[in-house]
Amino acid sequence: MAASCWPASGFYREKKRNCSARTAIFDGGMMKNKEGEVANRPDNTAFTQQRLPAWQPMLSAGIVIPGFLVIGLVFIGIGVALFLGSQSIQVLESDYTGLNSNTPCYECSDASKKNCTCSIEFTLTKQFDGPVFLYYGLSNFFQNHRKYGVSRDYYQLSGDTAYFKNPSDSCSPYIYDSGVPIVPCGAAANSMFNDSFRLYQLVGGTKKPVPLDGKGISWWTDYNIVFRNPPLVNGSLAAAFNGTAKPVNWAKPAYELDTSDPSNNGFMNEDFLVWMRRAALPDFRKLYRRITQGDYAAGLPVGNYSLEISYNYPVIGFGGRKKIVLSNVSWMGGKNMFLGVAYLVIGSLCIVMSLVMLIVYAKYKFPEGDS
Amino acid sequence: LLQIRMRTLDWNRTVYIGHKEPPPGAEAYIPQRFPDNRIVSSKYTFWNFVPKNLFEQFRRIANFYFLIIFLVQLIIDTPTSPITSGLPLFFVITVTAIKQGYEDWLRHKADNSINQCPVHIIQHGKVVRKQSRKLRVGDVVRVKEDETFPCDLILLSSSRDDGTCFVTTASLDGESSHKTYYAVQDTKAFNTEEEVDTLHATIECEQPQPDLYKFVGRINIYLDRDEPIARPLGSENLLLRGATLKNTECIYAVAIYTGMETKMALNYQSKSQKRSAVEKSMNAYLIVYLCILISKALINTVLKYVWQADPNRDEPWYNEKTETERQRHILIRAFTDFLAFMVLFNYIIPVSMYVTVEMQKFLGSYFITWDDEMFDEELGEGALVNTSDLNEELGQVEYVFTDKTGTLTENNMEFIECCVDGHVYVPHAICNGQIMPGAASMDMIDSSPGPGGRELFFRALCLCHTVQVKEEETVDGIKRGIHQGKATSVYISSSPDEVALVEGMKRLGFTYLRLKDSHMEIQNRDDEIERFELLEVLNFDSVRRRMSVIVKSSTGEYYLFCKGADSAVFPRVISGKVEQVRARVEHNAVEGLRTLCVAYKKLSPAEYEEVCHQLSSAKLALQDREKKLAEAYDSIERDFILLGATAVEDRLQDKAADTIESLHKAGMKVWVLTGDKMETAAATCYASKLFRRNTQILELTTKRTEEQNLHDVLFDLSRTVLRQHGSMTRETLSGLSNEYHDYGLIIDGATLSAVLKPSQEGSGGNYKEIFLEICRNCSAVLCCRMAPLQKAQIVKLIKASKEHPITLAIGDGANDVSMILEAHVGIGIMGKEGRQAARNSDYAIPKFKHLKKMLLVHGHYYYIRISELVQYFFYKNVCFIFPQFLYQFFCGFSQQPLYDTAYLTLYNISFTSLPILLYSLMEQHINMDILKRDPSLYRDIAKNSLLRWPIFIYWTFLGVFDAVVFFFGAFFLFDNTTFTSNGQMFGNWTFGTLVFTVLVFTVTLKLALDTHYWTWINHFVIWGSLLFYIIFSLLWGGIIWPFLNYQRMYYVFMQMLSSGPAWLSIILLVVVSLLPDVVKKVLCRALWPTTTERIQVSPPWPLPQAFSWA
């Protein structure tokens, strides 16, 4: 009884160790019991004896040299495929900022001009295979700036009207327009790209419009799940926006972004969604339209074209550039030589390295157990 | 006697036995307050747990750093949410707090059960039961057999007639042998509660101090109105809390130290923390990373303001500032930006590294305790880990300091022979290789000597000892059966030599029977019983190196018998056949036997009175008692007549030579530090292969310094050594290094202290240097005649030498404790001389041979594991943070995080934490049998070789390279193009997720490449954590999380996976990141292979169950 009162070894030794809880447990086991027989022989298992069966690979020449060779060949194969795939993609790119006086949009680049339009003429000497995508590109535009990025209110954008009255502070300084809350608030929405484009094929002196398809240019999840319009009030989207102001830079409020198509209006406007997905880098492209309809579903045939631009978006102030890009895609997306070239380079490097290693091994005769 | 009473209360205390005041006038009654007997081992109470624990935790620099980061995040407008650093910190703090809280709860429980344990107190002649915590100083306590003492007690009386009691202190110092304690002479007669209650006395004693073996005090007994009787009290009267009463029915004792003032509680403080070399490197790296962090933040802050000098960049129309931001002073803005960058990059210092390292050490140490090969059948114990902080230090040892007796040798003594007046006697005991204990004859080598000296010699050995006789065999520890017909008895002593001697005497016909009523009984060869009254015992101590007894024969003659080391006895001898005995002693010492000399002197009654007076006054002294006793002993133990010498053999431990040889091959220098004499020690050294036949022995001993002065000897030796050293390097260059001879140095204690003595003329410092220089060139050093403190001094000297080598001290006895505590790693052997060494050590092993596996296998593994752990941790955090740094150049230095919050938070605590932890527990780059067979592999990791700066820089650059690959790979991939077939564009979060995916895969696969030992657990954890990352990402992006105010990661991961080029670029970038490391490894292996790598290539035999890439 007295002995049980005094877990003596526990008390005293505990302090001598750093991890006392464990000593208390383990010392108890370590003590010999009265008969002097061994109470605590450690478990003799493969795990406790650190003798678990194991695979013991070595980075030896026997495996590395053939490995490199194989990787090299595979990479070169992929590289060639990517390179050729990328080569086959057609891209037509045009800067329409209008900095030089001989460029078509020079006149429009003056910020004081309102509702300016300009047009770029171009000739296709080769069929432009469809589907053709129309992108606009901005450079030196920091959509990835931290302040810019957080300057939006997700609750507003998910149609929560509670936040129409009190937008998130992160939107500042684009929260209130003379006291009225801005919806959608924030720098990101406020700076929405507002140039618009129309493409015509010039057929015998007449302009034949090329139908541009604005459906499905934004992420499916953005359009269907993340962004929601506020519930209609009396069947009217505009009424739902009552008591709010449009973003200061916008020409018209959100509920008038596309009056022709109610499913493309308000926060569900695909141009808006495309804009709201922040670009990763300061030079970026965003998808504007697809050419998938009518005579042009298979691509743009040979001929002359005119691209009419309604020029609204000022970029010269911050040293930016605007461009318009026509491109088609392959299975691996748009034109990007990088991936193919990188694969080719790394693949050849692997082969070179395997040769170097072979020479080194041959020369230094490192005792190889397996070669 | 009362003149020496000290009145100052601050260094002694007065205890009133039974709370009875002394008679008036005897002394002023000054009430003293003593604590109650409550033991508080818990650190926290219910109320102060949270604040106190938090305070303790935040005192750690790393936790504090993360707290600061967290606070900064709360205060300023930061790029990442405070959750990213708050959650990991919270996790770490909570886990630690739960662990500590649980431990403390256990302590509370243990405390309570101890504090409420019943004790029996004598009050007014009656036994009263009380809770232990209510016990007070001055209470008289009754303790029964097998009960544990509730506090520190002075033994008043015992149920044994002679007033002694037996105690085992197994729970205090692990010594399970029974120790004898003595009751106060004048009270030992009290046998009942009533009698005890009549006692009227006070005890004066020193204030509590932690030394278990030291105590001075005095009891004043007031018999009547006269002057009180004063008796000295020493540690032999003091029963310690925690010890258990044995073989004694019941005792009465008075409490003098209670509660937290008991010696046990005072020993409660943990010893100073040792830090391993790896930990030091880790801290150095941490500082480097802190500098990197600060410079990154500074660079970005400066660049930000340079870049923003153009107002269109600072504030383009699409991203205007608020009015308050514009108003803010530029310095404040710059400072907040700096802080924000710090926050953004703070993950470079891994919060989880500390946790992982601690877990690795804690869990890893179990492999040592579990090791079956280090389990000793005889002891029934395996290795013990007292601190897991030093696991990896076991792989770094350069100097091994070992004790001889009990460490290299068995400490299992066998009496071999004795030499009386130059005649040698061996017990005729060895017959057909079997010891025949009953044989009572002896083999006389010489012609019969005069009986007087011989008889006296045998009696001397029978009387001059502190051996106890135990009737039954219930005790552990040292026991020898006495098969003397009737009852089986065993001799018990703390010194195995004494047991061997007394047993040897028995075989020669003189049997020590018992100590009864202060009379020692001896059965002589004629079966007569001789009785000697034991008057005084001058106990053995390691400074004097001898012990004496004073006895009175039945004829009334007083004898003083002394036995001790030859050097301690010969100078005190005035007559006897000194030369013959000395020759025999030296002969035996060379044979490796332990020798003791025996001498005596006769005392006249007057001389005895004088001796008695000297001793008692010294014993009564409250101050400097030790010193006074030593002086008294010194004056008493002189003018001896030499009787003879004994020789006892101490066999080498199993595989001691093999172990030493392995340690040598592993590049360690082995020093033997022993208290033994030179010849004996040298013989052991030869036997244990510390010195070989071709070892050239250099002597630095008193004998030599007597001939030449120390200065010249030192210079001579250093010249010899250095000349050899010079020629050796030439030989090594010309490839003829095969037959260089190694040196062994022998130095003795006296010379050592002369060498280490601070100089008189400023040349002493030089001596130290020269001595170290000599030692450095000797493969083995033997230091003999060492006092315990000198052992520690040597360790300290080597530790402080300019290379700062890692030292290991191993020993089994109390005299090794100082060096065990001093060395970087202290290893205790669970030996026969109690468990003091094991208790104070960092690791305890049953036998010396286990040191081999401990160092060569466990040490090696732990070092490899932890160094990879440390390097890898820094590497993976560079990979993690550097892309974020690069991203700042492309987002206008706006502190935009590259990765999502969840990724930032979980990268270190879940995506990449388990594989490295498992690696650091399981990795075996070489099979353990090879490690044991080929000790030279240990040299591969010597001098912290895996944590040197070049390797650290390599890892860091590898991290930077990988980060650059990740970032620019993704950058060029995203360069103005789409990589889906529907033409949609990806945003910044996809960019970050791509980088992050490549990062997680690269970092995990890098570890997979480094893993040489793939058990199913490794497979499970490595592939499992990659799978976990994927599942987590799918989940994280697959649900609209209601608690988040943004949904930026929604479907990002899935979208990325739906794109072919993303897959291709992930594969490409992972391969590119890993490529240089693989190439480097393969080329290094071919061009500059280490021994380890040579061995790895060719497994010497087909390993069972192991696959190899043939």
PDB file of N, CA, C and O in Angstrom, chain B residues 48-92:
ATOM      1  N   ASN B  48      -3.498  29.418 -13.382  1.00  0.00           N
ATOM      2  CA  ASN B  48      -2.415  30.113 -14.082  1.00  0.00           C
ATOM      3  C   ASN B  48      -1.913  29.348 -15.289  1.00  0.00           C
ATOM      4  O   ASN B  48      -0.947  29.743 -15.905  1.00  0.00           O
ATOM      5  N   PHE B  49      -2.566  28.248 -15.615  1.00  0.00           N
ATOM      6  CA  PHE B  49      -2.033  27.431 -16.701  1.00  0.00           C
ATOM      7  C   PHE B  49      -1.916  28.215 -18.006  1.00  0.00           C
ATOM      8  O   PHE B  49      -0.854  28.271 -18.613  1.00  0.00           O
ATOM      9  N   VAL B  50      -3.016  28.850 -18.392  1.00  0.00           N
ATOM     10  CA  VAL B  50      -3.014  29.508 -19.698  1.00  0.00           C
ATOM     11  C   VAL B  50      -1.976  30.632 -19.758  1.00  0.00           C
ATOM     12  O   VAL B  50      -1.092  30.607 -20.609  1.00  0.00           O
ATOM     13  N   PRO B  51      -2.021  31.598 -18.837  1.00  0.00           N
ATOM     14  CA  PRO B  51      -1.021  32.654 -18.962  1.00  0.00           C
ATOM     15  C   PRO B  51       0.418  32.159 -18.776  1.00  0.00           C
ATOM     16  O   PRO B  51       1.297  32.536 -19.554  1.00  0.00           O
ATOM     17  N   LYS B  52       0.615  31.302 -17.820  1.00  0.00           N
ATOM     18  CA  LYS B  52       1.990  30.883 -17.543  1.00  0.00           C
ATOM     19  C   LYS B  52       2.544  30.038 -18.689  1.00  0.00           C
ATOM     20  O   LYS B  52       3.683  30.218 -19.113  1.00  0.00           O
ATOM     21  N   ASN B  53       1.701  29.143 -19.177  1.00  0.00           N
ATOM     22  CA  ASN B  53       2.162  28.298 -20.262  1.00  0.00           C
ATOM     23  C   ASN B  53       2.437  29.117 -21.515  1.00  0.00           C
ATOM     24  O   ASN B  53       3.441  28.922 -22.197  1.00  0.00           O
ATOM     25  N   LEU B  54       1.559  30.078 -21.792  1.00  0.00           N
ATOM     26  CA  LEU B  54       1.780  30.926 -22.961  1.00  0.00           C
ATOM     27  C   LEU B  54       3.068  31.703 -22.802  1.00  0.00           C
ATOM     28  O   LEU B  54       3.867  31.812 -23.728  1.00  0.00           O
ATOM     29  N   PHE B  55       3.260  32.233 -21.608  1.00  0.00           N
ATOM     30  CA  PHE B  55       4.467  32.995 -21.363  1.00  0.00           C
ATOM     31  C   PHE B  55       5.699  32.139 -21.614  1.00  0.00           C
ATOM     32  O   PHE B  55       6.625  32.543 -22.311  1.00  0.00           O
ATOM     33  N   GLU B  56       5.676  30.931 -21.070  1.00  0.00           N
ATOM     34  CA  GLU B  56       6.823  30.038 -21.237  1.00  0.00           C
ATOM     35  C   GLU B  56       7.055  29.740 -22.717  1.00  0.00           C
ATOM     36  O   GLU B  56       8.171  29.706 -23.181  1.00  0.00           O
ATOM     37  N   GLN B  57       5.970  29.519 -23.417  1.00  0.00           N
ATOM     38  CA  GLN B  57       6.134  29.143 -24.820  1.00  0.00           C
ATOM     39  C   GLN B  57       6.643  30.295 -25.658  1.00  0.00           C
ATOM     40  O   GLN B  57       7.431  30.099 -26.565  1.00  0.00           O
ATOM     41  N   PHE B  58       6.173  31.488 -25.333  1.00  0.00           N
ATOM     42  CA  PHE B  58       6.602  32.611 -26.161  1.00  0.00           C
ATOM     43  C   PHE B  58       7.978  33.106 -25.778  1.00  0.00           C
ATOM     44  O   PHE B  58       8.513  34.008 -26.407  1.00  0.00           O
ATOM     45  N   ARG B  59       8.537  32.514 -24.739  1.00  0.00           N
ATOM     46  CA  ARG B  59       9.928  32.857 -24.451  1.00  0.00           C
ATOM     47  C   ARG B  59      10.848  32.214 -25.470  1.00  0.00           C
ATOM     48  O   ARG B  59      11.985  32.630 -25.636  1.00  0.00           O
ATOM     49  N   ARG B  60      10.357  31.199 -26.140  1.00  0.00           N
ATOM     50  CA  ARG B  60      11.170  30.601 -27.194  1.00  0.00           C
ATOM     51  C   ARG B  60      11.191  31.545 -28.374  1.00  0.00           C
ATOM     52  O   ARG B  60      10.165  32.043 -28.817  1.00  0.00           O
ATOM     53  N   ILE B  61      12.379  31.737 -28.897  1.00  0.00           N
ATOM     54  CA  ILE B  61      12.571  32.802 -29.862  1.00  0.00           C
ATOM     55  C   ILE B  61      11.725  32.577 -31.112  1.00  0.00           C
ATOM     56  O   ILE B  61      11.150  33.507 -31.667  1.00  0.00           O
ATOM     57  N   ALA B  62      11.599  31.321 -31.512  1.00  0.00           N
ATOM     58  CA  ALA B  62      10.865  31.058 -32.748  1.00  0.00           C
ATOM     59  C   ALA B  62       9.387  31.395 -32.572  1.00  0.00           C
ATOM     60  O   ALA B  62       8.781  32.062 -33.410  1.00  0.00           O
ATOM     61  N   ASN B  63       8.822  30.942 -31.463  1.00  0.00           N
ATOM     62  CA  ASN B  63       7.420  31.236 -31.218  1.00  0.00           C
ATOM     63  C   ASN B  63       7.183  32.731 -31.130  1.00  0.00           C
ATOM     64  O   ASN B  63       6.186  33.252 -31.616  1.00  0.00           O
ATOM     65  N   PHE B  64       8.136  33.396 -30.512  1.00  0.00           N
ATOM     66  CA  PHE B  64       7.995  34.834 -30.361  1.00  0.00           C
ATOM     67  C   PHE B  64       7.997  35.517 -31.733  1.00  0.00           C
ATOM     68  O   PHE B  64       7.191  36.396 -31.998  1.00  0.00           O
ATOM     69  N   TYR B  65       8.890  35.051 -32.576  1.00  0.00           N
ATOM     70  CA  TYR B  65       8.966  35.595 -33.931  1.00  0.00           C
ATOM     71  C   TYR B  65       7.614  35.451 -34.646  1.00  0.00           C
ATOM     72  O   TYR B  65       7.119  36.405 -35.254  1.00  0.00           O
ATOM     73  N   PHE B  66       7.030  34.279 -34.525  1.00  0.00           N
ATOM     74  CA  PHE B  66       5.763  34.083 -35.220  1.00  0.00           C
ATOM     75  C   PHE B  66       4.634  34.878 -34.582  1.00  0.00           C
ATOM     76  O   PHE B  66       3.728  35.329 -35.286  1.00  0.00           O
ATOM     77  N   LEU B  67       4.753  35.072 -33.300  1.00  0.00           N
ATOM     78  CA  LEU B  67       3.759  35.914 -32.643  1.00  0.00           C
ATOM     79  C   LEU B  67       3.840  37.349 -33.173  1.00  0.00           C
ATOM     80  O   LEU B  67       2.828  37.976 -33.469  1.00  0.00           O
ATOM     81  N   ILE B  68       5.063  37.823 -33.311  1.00  0.00           N
ATOM     82  CA  ILE B  68       5.254  39.184 -33.817  1.00  0.00           C
ATOM     83  C   ILE B  68       4.672  39.303 -35.221  1.00  0.00           C
ATOM     84  O   ILE B  68       3.933  40.243 -35.545  1.00  0.00           O
ATOM     85  N   ILE B  69       4.997  38.307 -36.051  1.00  0.00           N
ATOM     86  CA  ILE B  69       4.464  38.330 -37.417  1.00  0.00           C
ATOM     87  C   ILE B  69       2.929  38.360 -37.381  1.00  0.00           C
ATOM     88  O   ILE B  69       2.280  39.131 -38.108  1.00  0.00           O
ATOM     89  N   PHE B  70       2.402  37.554 -36.515  1.00  0.00           N
ATOM     90  CA  PHE B  70       0.946  37.472 -36.407  1.00  0.00           C
ATOM     91  C   PHE B  70       0.370  38.826 -35.987  1.00  0.00           C
ATOM     92  O   PHE B  70      -0.607  39.309 -36.562  1.00  0.00           O
ATOM     93  N   LEU B  71       1.008  39.447 -35.015  1.00  0.00           N
ATOM     94  CA  LEU B  71       0.512  40.744 -34.545  1.00  0.00           C
ATOM     95  C   LEU B  71       0.618  41.796 -35.645  1.00  0.00           C
ATOM     96  O   LEU B  71      -0.293  42.595 -35.841  1.00  0.00           O
ATOM     97  N   VAL B  72       1.739  41.753 -36.367  1.00  0.00           N
ATOM     98  CA  VAL B  72       1.895  42.694 -37.470  1.00  0.00           C
ATOM     99  C   VAL B  72       0.751  42.509 -38.461  1.00  0.00           C
ATOM    100  O   VAL B  72       0.147  43.465 -38.944  1.00  0.00           O
ATOM    101  N   GLN B  73       0.428  41.258 -38.725  1.00  0.00           N
ATOM    102  CA  GLN B  73      -0.655  40.983 -39.664  1.00  0.00           C
ATOM    103  C   GLN B  73      -1.977  41.528 -39.161  1.00  0.00           C
ATOM    104  O   GLN B  73      -2.816  41.961 -39.941  1.00  0.00           O
ATOM    105  N   LEU B  74      -2.153  41.476 -37.857  1.00  0.00           N
ATOM    106  CA  LEU B  74      -3.403  41.978 -37.311  1.00  0.00           C
ATOM    107  C   LEU B  74      -3.471  43.492 -37.420  1.00  0.00           C
ATOM    108  O   LEU B  74      -4.532  44.066 -37.635  1.00  0.00           O
ATOM    109  N   ILE B  75      -2.318  44.134 -37.251  1.00  0.00           N
ATOM    110  CA  ILE B  75      -2.330  45.582 -37.142  1.00  0.00           C
ATOM    111  C   ILE B  75      -2.359  46.246 -38.503  1.00  0.00           C
ATOM    112  O   ILE B  75      -3.218  47.055 -38.799  1.00  0.00           O
ATOM    113  N   ILE B  76      -1.413  45.862 -39.369  1.00  0.00           N
ATOM    114  CA  ILE B  76      -1.350  46.586 -40.631  1.00  0.00           C
ATOM    115  C   ILE B  76      -2.189  45.881 -41.680  1.00  0.00           C
ATOM    116  O   ILE B  76      -2.653  44.771 -41.491  1.00  0.00           O
ATOM    117  N   ASP B  77      -2.342  46.590 -42.793  1.00  0.00           N
ATOM    118  CA  ASP B  77      -3.067  46.025 -43.916  1.00  0.00           C
ATOM    119  C   ASP B  77      -2.116  45.088 -44.638  1.00  0.00           C
ATOM    120  O   ASP B  77      -1.216  45.513 -45.335  1.00  0.00           O
ATOM    121  N   THR B  78      -2.272  43.792 -44.393  1.00  0.00           N
ATOM    122  CA  THR B  78      -1.265  42.870 -44.890  1.00  0.00           C
ATOM    123  C   THR B  78      -1.766  42.089 -46.088  1.00  0.00           C
ATOM    124  O   THR B  78      -2.957  41.944 -46.306  1.00  0.00           O
ATOM    125  N   PRO B  79      -0.801  41.580 -46.849  1.00  0.00           N
ATOM    126  CA  PRO B  79      -1.161  40.820 -48.047  1.00  0.00           C
ATOM    127  C   PRO B  79      -1.851  39.505 -47.712  1.00  0.00           C
ATOM    128  O   PRO B  79      -2.676  39.041 -48.464  1.00  0.00           O
ATOM    129  N   THR B  80      -1.471  38.894 -46.606  1.00  0.00           N
ATOM    130  CA  THR B  80      -2.064  37.595 -46.301  1.00  0.00           C
ATOM    131  C   THR B  80      -2.889  37.738 -45.043  1.00  0.00           C
ATOM    132  O   THR B  80      -2.594  38.563 -44.189  1.00  0.00           O
ATOM    133  N   SER B  81      -3.858  36.920 -44.937  1.00  0.00           N
ATOM    134  CA  SER B  81      -4.715  37.043 -43.778  1.00  0.00           C
ATOM    135  C   SER B  81      -3.962  36.540 -42.555  1.00  0.00           C
ATOM    136  O   SER B  81      -3.094  35.678 -42.665  1.00  0.00           O
ATOM    137  N   PRO B  82      -4.263  37.100 -41.398  1.00  0.00           N
ATOM    138  CA  PRO B  82      -3.565  36.680 -40.177  1.00  0.00           C
ATOM    139  C   PRO B  82      -3.693  35.184 -39.927  1.00  0.00           C
ATOM    140  O   PRO B  82      -2.878  34.601 -39.231  1.00  0.00           O
ATOM    141  N   ILE B  83      -4.698  34.571 -40.545  1.00  0.00           N
ATOM    142  CA  ILE B  83      -4.883  33.132 -40.362  1.00  0.00           C
ATOM    143  C   ILE B  83      -3.664  32.351 -40.823  1.00  0.00           C
ATOM    144  O   ILE B  83      -3.265  31.374 -40.202  1.00  0.00           O
ATOM    145  N   THR B  84      -3.025  32.829 -41.900  1.00  0.00           N
ATOM    146  CA  THR B  84      -1.930  32.046 -42.464  1.00  0.00           C
ATOM    147  C   THR B  84      -0.797  31.841 -41.480  1.00  0.00           C
ATOM    148  O   THR B  84      -0.143  30.811 -41.499  1.00  0.00           O
ATOM    149  N   SER B  85      -0.523  32.836 -40.647  1.00  0.00           N
ATOM    150  CA  SER B  85       0.504  32.560 -39.655  1.00  0.00           C
ATOM    151  C   SER B  85      -0.112  32.251 -38.303  1.00  0.00           C
ATOM    152  O   SER B  85       0.489  31.582 -37.483  1.00  0.00           O
ATOM    153  N   GLY B  86      -1.322  32.725 -38.102  1.00  0.00           N
ATOM    154  CA  GLY B  86      -1.973  32.472 -36.821  1.00  0.00           C
ATOM    155  C   GLY B  86      -2.325  31.015 -36.630  1.00  0.00           C
ATOM    156  O   GLY B  86      -2.100  30.456 -35.559  1.00  0.00           O
ATOM    157  N   LEU B  87      -2.793  30.390 -37.690  1.00  0.00           N
ATOM    158  CA  LEU B  87      -3.238  29.000 -37.554  1.00  0.00           C
ATOM    159  C   LEU B  87      -2.084  28.045 -37.229  1.00  0.00           C
ATOM    160  O   LEU B  87      -2.159  27.287 -36.270  1.00  0.00           O
ATOM    161  N   PRO B  88      -1.002  28.112 -38.016  1.00  0.00           N
ATOM    162  CA  PRO B  88       0.123  27.230 -37.650  1.00  0.00           C
ATOM    163  C   PRO B  88       0.636  27.517 -36.243  1.00  0.00           C
ATOM    164  O   PRO B  88       0.938  26.599 -35.488  1.00  0.00           O
ATOM    165  N   LEU B  89       0.729  28.798 -35.921  1.00  0.00           N
ATOM    166  CA  LEU B  89       1.219  29.150 -34.588  1.00  0.00           C
ATOM    167  C   LEU B  89       0.280  28.602 -33.526  1.00  0.00           C
ATOM    168  O   LEU B  89       0.704  27.983 -32.547  1.00  0.00           O
ATOM    169  N   PHE B  90      -0.984  28.790 -33.763  1.00  0.00           N
ATOM    170  CA  PHE B  90      -1.987  28.298 -32.838  1.00  0.00           C
ATOM    171  C   PHE B  90      -1.876  26.781 -32.692  1.00  0.00           C
ATOM    172  O   PHE B  90      -1.911  26.234 -31.592  1.00  0.00           O
ATOM    173  N   PHE B  91      -1.672  26.146 -33.833  1.00  0.00           N
ATOM    174  CA  PHE B  91      -1.531  24.686 -33.843  1.00  0.00           C
ATOM    175  C   PHE B  91      -0.344  24.248 -32.986  1.00  0.00           C
ATOM    176  O   PHE B  91      -0.463  23.422 -32.090  1.00  0.00           O
ATOM    177  N   VAL B  92       0.806  24.882 -33.259  1.00  0.00           N
ATOM    178  CA  VAL B  92       2.023  24.523 -32.532  1.00  0.00           C
ATOM    179  C   VAL B  92       1.857  24.791 -31.037  1.00  0.00           C
ATOM    180  O   VAL B  92       2.171  23.947 -30.198  1.00  0.00           O
TER     181      VAL B  92
END
